[in-house]
mmCIF file of C-alpha atoms in Angstrom:
data_model
loop_
_atom_site.group_PDB
_atom_site.id
_atom_site.type_symbol
_atom_site.label_atom_id
_atom_site.label_comp_id
_atom_site.label_asym_id
_atom_site.label_seq_id
_atom_site.Cartn_x
_atom_site.Cartn_y
_atom_site.Cartn_z
ATOM 1 C CA UNK A 1 7.153 18.980 2.588
ATOM 2 C CA UNK A 2 5.968 20.771 -0.527
ATOM 3 C CA UNK A 3 2.961 23.062 -0.367
ATOM 4 C CA UNK A 4 0.998 20.626 -2.510
ATOM 5 C CA UNK A 5 1.781 17.707 -0.194
ATOM 6 C CA UNK A 6 0.869 19.813 2.854
ATOM 7 C CA UNK A 7 -2.438 20.814 1.271
ATOM 8 C CA UNK A 8 -3.142 17.213 0.288
ATOM 9 C CA UNK A 9 -2.456 16.005 3.846
ATOM 10 C CA UNK A 10 -4.989 18.525 5.192
ATOM 11 C CA UNK A 11 -7.672 17.870 2.564
ATOM 12 C CA UNK A 12 -7.374 14.106 2.000
ATOM 13 C CA UNK A 13 -9.057 13.064 5.282
ATOM 14 C CA UNK A 14 -12.147 15.003 4.189
ATOM 15 C CA UNK A 15 -12.119 13.379 0.739
ATOM 16 C CA UNK A 16 -11.413 9.775 1.749
ATOM 17 C CA UNK A 17 -15.004 8.560 1.385
ATOM 18 C CA UNK A 18 -16.480 11.123 -0.962
ATOM 19 C CA UNK A 19 -17.894 10.121 -4.359
ATOM 20 C CA UNK A 20 -15.114 9.752 -6.874
ATOM 21 C CA UNK A 21 -12.331 8.908 -4.435
ATOM 22 C CA UNK A 22 -12.563 5.170 -5.152
ATOM 23 C CA UNK A 23 -12.704 5.823 -8.902
ATOM 24 C CA UNK A 24 -9.615 8.060 -8.699
ATOM 25 C CA UNK A 25 -7.734 5.391 -6.773
ATOM 26 C CA UNK A 26 -8.733 2.676 -9.240
ATOM 27 C CA UNK A 27 -7.683 4.862 -12.181
ATOM 28 C CA UNK A 28 -4.309 5.526 -10.559
ATOM 29 C CA UNK A 29 -3.770 1.797 -9.959
ATOM 30 C CA UNK A 30 -4.833 0.920 -13.500
ATOM 31 C CA UNK A 31 -2.521 3.501 -15.111
ATOM 32 C CA UNK A 32 0.330 2.426 -12.874
ATOM 33 C CA UNK A 33 -0.052 -1.228 -13.839
ATOM 34 C CA UNK A 34 -0.790 -0.679 -17.555
ATOM 35 C CA UNK A 35 2.253 1.562 -18.009
ATOM 36 C CA UNK A 36 4.458 -0.742 -15.909
ATOM 37 C CA UNK A 37 5.117 2.103 -13.483
ATOM 38 C CA UNK A 38 5.948 4.811 -16.025
ATOM 39 C CA UNK A 39 2.831 6.713 -14.885
ATOM 40 C CA UNK A 40 1.821 6.888 -11.248
ATOM 41 C CA UNK A 41 4.954 5.518 -9.579
ATOM 42 C CA UNK A 42 5.569 8.842 -7.768
ATOM 43 C CA UNK A 43 3.043 11.096 -6.091
ATOM 44 C CA UNK A 44 3.748 14.134 -3.931
ATOM 45 C CA UNK A 45 7.436 13.184 -3.921
ATOM 46 C CA UNK A 46 6.788 9.667 -2.592
ATOM 47 C CA UNK A 47 7.188 6.285 -4.269
ATOM 48 C CA UNK A 48 3.972 4.408 -5.098
ATOM 49 C CA UNK A 49 3.314 0.710 -5.538
ATOM 50 C CA UNK A 50 0.077 -0.961 -6.571
ATOM 51 C CA UNK A 51 -0.931 -3.801 -4.304
ATOM 52 C CA UNK A 52 -3.267 -6.480 -5.624
ATOM 53 C CA UNK A 53 -5.139 -8.256 -2.842
ATOM 54 C CA UNK A 54 -7.954 -10.796 -2.892
ATOM 55 C CA UNK A 55 -11.282 -9.286 -1.851
ATOM 56 C CA UNK A 56 -12.251 -10.817 1.491
ATOM 57 C CA UNK A 57 -15.911 -11.178 0.480
ATOM 58 C CA UNK A 58 -15.855 -11.114 -3.324
ATOM 59 C CA UNK A 59 -12.690 -13.224 -3.733
ATOM 60 C CA UNK A 60 -11.931 -10.951 -6.715
ATOM 61 C CA UNK A 61 -8.575 -9.193 -7.272
ATOM 62 C CA UNK A 62 -8.514 -5.641 -5.877
ATOM 63 C CA UNK A 63 -5.847 -3.066 -6.763
ATOM 64 C CA UNK A 64 -4.800 -0.245 -4.451
ATOM 65 C CA UNK A 65 -2.019 2.282 -5.037
ATOM 66 C CA UNK A 66 -0.092 3.313 -1.911
ATOM 67 C CA UNK A 67 3.088 4.970 -0.701
ATOM 68 C CA UNK A 68 5.806 2.538 0.319
ATOM 69 C CA UNK A 69 9.349 2.240 1.557
ATOM 70 C CA UNK A 70 11.858 -0.378 0.500
ATOM 71 C CA UNK A 71 12.444 -2.479 3.583
ATOM 72 C CA UNK A 72 14.655 -5.535 4.039
ATOM 73 C CA UNK A 73 13.987 -7.579 0.887
ATOM 74 C CA UNK A 74 10.405 -6.296 0.542
ATOM 75 C CA UNK A 75 8.346 -3.206 1.264
ATOM 76 C CA UNK A 76 6.729 -1.389 4.178
ATOM 77 C CA UNK A 77 3.329 0.344 3.907
ATOM 78 C CA UNK A 78 1.026 2.230 6.290
ATOM 79 C CA UNK A 79 -2.680 1.377 6.517
ATOM 80 C CA UNK A 80 -3.627 5.043 7.006
ATOM 81 C CA UNK A 81 -6.664 5.539 4.746
ATOM 82 C CA UNK A 82 -6.030 9.287 5.180
ATOM 83 C CA UNK A 83 -6.737 8.936 8.936
ATOM 84 C CA UNK A 84 -10.294 7.753 8.273
ATOM 85 C CA UNK A 85 -12.041 5.934 11.105
ATOM 86 C CA UNK A 86 -12.289 2.979 8.706
ATOM 87 C CA UNK A 87 -9.184 0.974 7.872
ATOM 88 C CA UNK A 88 -8.375 0.684 4.165
ATOM 89 C CA UNK A 89 -10.125 -2.211 2.439
ATOM 90 C CA UNK A 90 -6.794 -3.570 1.218
ATOM 91 C CA UNK A 91 -5.589 -4.013 4.814
ATOM 92 C CA UNK A 92 -8.763 -5.906 5.724
ATOM 93 C CA UNK A 93 -8.243 -8.055 2.626
ATOM 94 C CA UNK A 94 -4.694 -8.828 3.797
ATOM 95 C CA UNK A 95 -5.989 -9.897 7.213
ATOM 96 C CA UNK A 96 -8.196 -12.456 5.469
ATOM 97 C CA UNK A 97 -5.553 -13.491 2.889
ATOM 98 C CA UNK A 98 -1.993 -12.220 3.484
ATOM 99 C CA UNK A 99 -0.687 -13.337 0.074
ATOM 100 C CA UNK A 100 -0.751 -10.511 -2.457
ATOM 101 C CA UNK A 101 1.054 -9.047 -5.455
ATOM 102 C CA UNK A 102 3.051 -5.817 -5.373
ATOM 103 C CA UNK A 103 3.645 -3.959 -8.645
ATOM 104 C CA UNK A 104 6.744 -1.825 -8.178
ATOM 105 C CA UNK A 105 8.712 0.068 -10.830
ATOM 106 C CA UNK A 106 7.370 -2.190 -13.578
ATOM 107 C CA UNK A 107 8.142 -5.416 -11.708
ATOM 108 C CA UNK A 108 5.520 -7.765 -10.278
ATOM 109 C CA UNK A 109 6.436 -9.322 -6.926
ATOM 110 C CA UNK A 110 4.579 -12.004 -4.994
ATOM 111 C CA UNK A 111 4.460 -10.895 -1.349
ATOM 112 C CA UNK A 112 3.075 -11.983 2.006
ATOM 113 C CA UNK A 113 1.925 -9.323 4.457
ATOM 114 C CA UNK A 114 2.596 -9.286 8.177
ATOM 115 C CA UNK A 115 2.258 -6.623 10.857
ATOM 116 C CA UNK A 116 5.475 -4.763 11.621
ATOM 117 C CA UNK A 117 6.972 -5.391 15.048
ATOM 118 C CA UNK A 118 7.148 -2.501 17.522
ATOM 119 C CA UNK A 119 10.868 -2.211 16.770
ATOM 120 C CA UNK A 120 10.238 -2.071 13.023
ATOM 121 C CA UNK A 121 7.559 0.612 13.499
ATOM 122 C CA UNK A 122 9.995 2.668 15.605
ATOM 123 C CA UNK A 123 12.596 2.340 12.850
ATOM 124 C CA UNK A 124 10.231 2.920 9.916
ATOM 125 C CA UNK A 125 7.910 5.685 11.171
ATOM 126 C CA UNK A 126 10.501 8.498 10.892
ATOM 127 C CA UNK A 127 11.301 7.295 7.376
ATOM 128 C CA UNK A 128 7.603 7.369 6.445
ATOM 129 C CA UNK A 129 7.290 10.920 7.797
ATOM 130 C CA UNK A 130 10.437 11.987 5.894
ATOM 131 C CA UNK A 131 8.911 10.566 2.725
ATOM 132 C CA UNK A 132 5.451 12.107 3.306
ATOM 133 C CA UNK A 133 4.968 14.373 6.327
ATOM 134 C CA UNK A 134 1.204 13.963 5.946
ATOM 135 C CA UNK A 135 1.554 10.730 7.912
ATOM 136 C CA UNK A 136 2.343 12.764 11.027
ATOM 137 C CA UNK A 137 -0.790 14.867 10.453
ATOM 138 C CA UNK A 138 -2.825 11.693 9.959
ATOM 139 C CA UNK A 139 -1.446 10.246 13.192
ATOM 140 C CA UNK A 140 -2.382 13.411 15.092
ATOM 141 C CA UNK A 141 -6.049 13.280 13.962
ATOM 142 C CA UNK A 142 -6.604 9.520 13.683
ATOM 143 C CA UNK A 143 -9.120 7.822 15.964
ATOM 144 C CA UNK A 144 -7.712 4.355 15.250
ATOM 145 C CA UNK A 145 -4.332 2.738 14.985
ATOM 146 C CA UNK A 146 -2.656 3.050 11.586
ATOM 147 C CA UNK A 147 -0.677 -0.177 11.369
ATOM 148 C CA UNK A 148 2.557 -0.525 9.459
ATOM 149 C CA UNK A 149 2.634 -3.697 7.371
ATOM 150 C CA UNK A 150 5.642 -5.466 5.952
ATOM 151 C CA UNK A 151 5.264 -7.024 2.505
ATOM 152 C CA UNK A 152 7.837 -9.789 2.377
ATOM 153 C CA UNK A 153 8.802 -11.602 -0.832
ATOM 154 C CA UNK A 154 7.140 -14.929 -1.402
ATOM 155 C CA UNK A 155 9.000 -17.615 -3.308
ATOM 156 C CA UNK A 156 7.557 -18.335 -6.742
ATOM 157 C CA UNK A 157 5.165 -21.252 -6.905
ATOM 158 C CA UNK A 158 6.658 -24.108 -8.869
ATOM 159 C CA UNK A 159 4.407 -26.033 -11.212
ATOM 160 C CA UNK A 160 3.620 -29.548 -10.016
ATOM 161 C CA UNK A 161 6.074 -32.180 -11.152
ATOM 162 C CA UNK A 162 4.812 -34.691 -13.655
ATOM 163 C CA UNK A 163 5.117 -38.372 -12.884
ATOM 164 C CA UNK A 164 7.007 -40.408 -15.389
#
């Protein structure tokens, strides 16, 4: 892991809920979406997607950038929140409404989230650590489970058929 990524892994748990962290995340997500992935699609050597969920209380769209792995026909993500004792808001939103939108490399994909099986976690965790070794640091200091979620493609919704 690069020195920058190592430093980030050590510092990010302390910054997770400090003023400005939400604004920085929102800015990253906004730039990533506005530039169709030309800005913000890689961070610390890892691929980044922006996930749009529905706020569980507000019912408003919420964007969150996150590291991901291509998996099966969709994506795998870790609900780490930099090892914070609080799960990331986006994962709580997915518990309430598993349908979401993933913006990846300039493409918008309709997805449905589900928890990874134990076998999938065993397969994916080493890949996550290879991508960003900070996950192993997070796991060592976390006081809660950091679930792996699978974002599976959702078929497009067809418009209703008109009666003739």
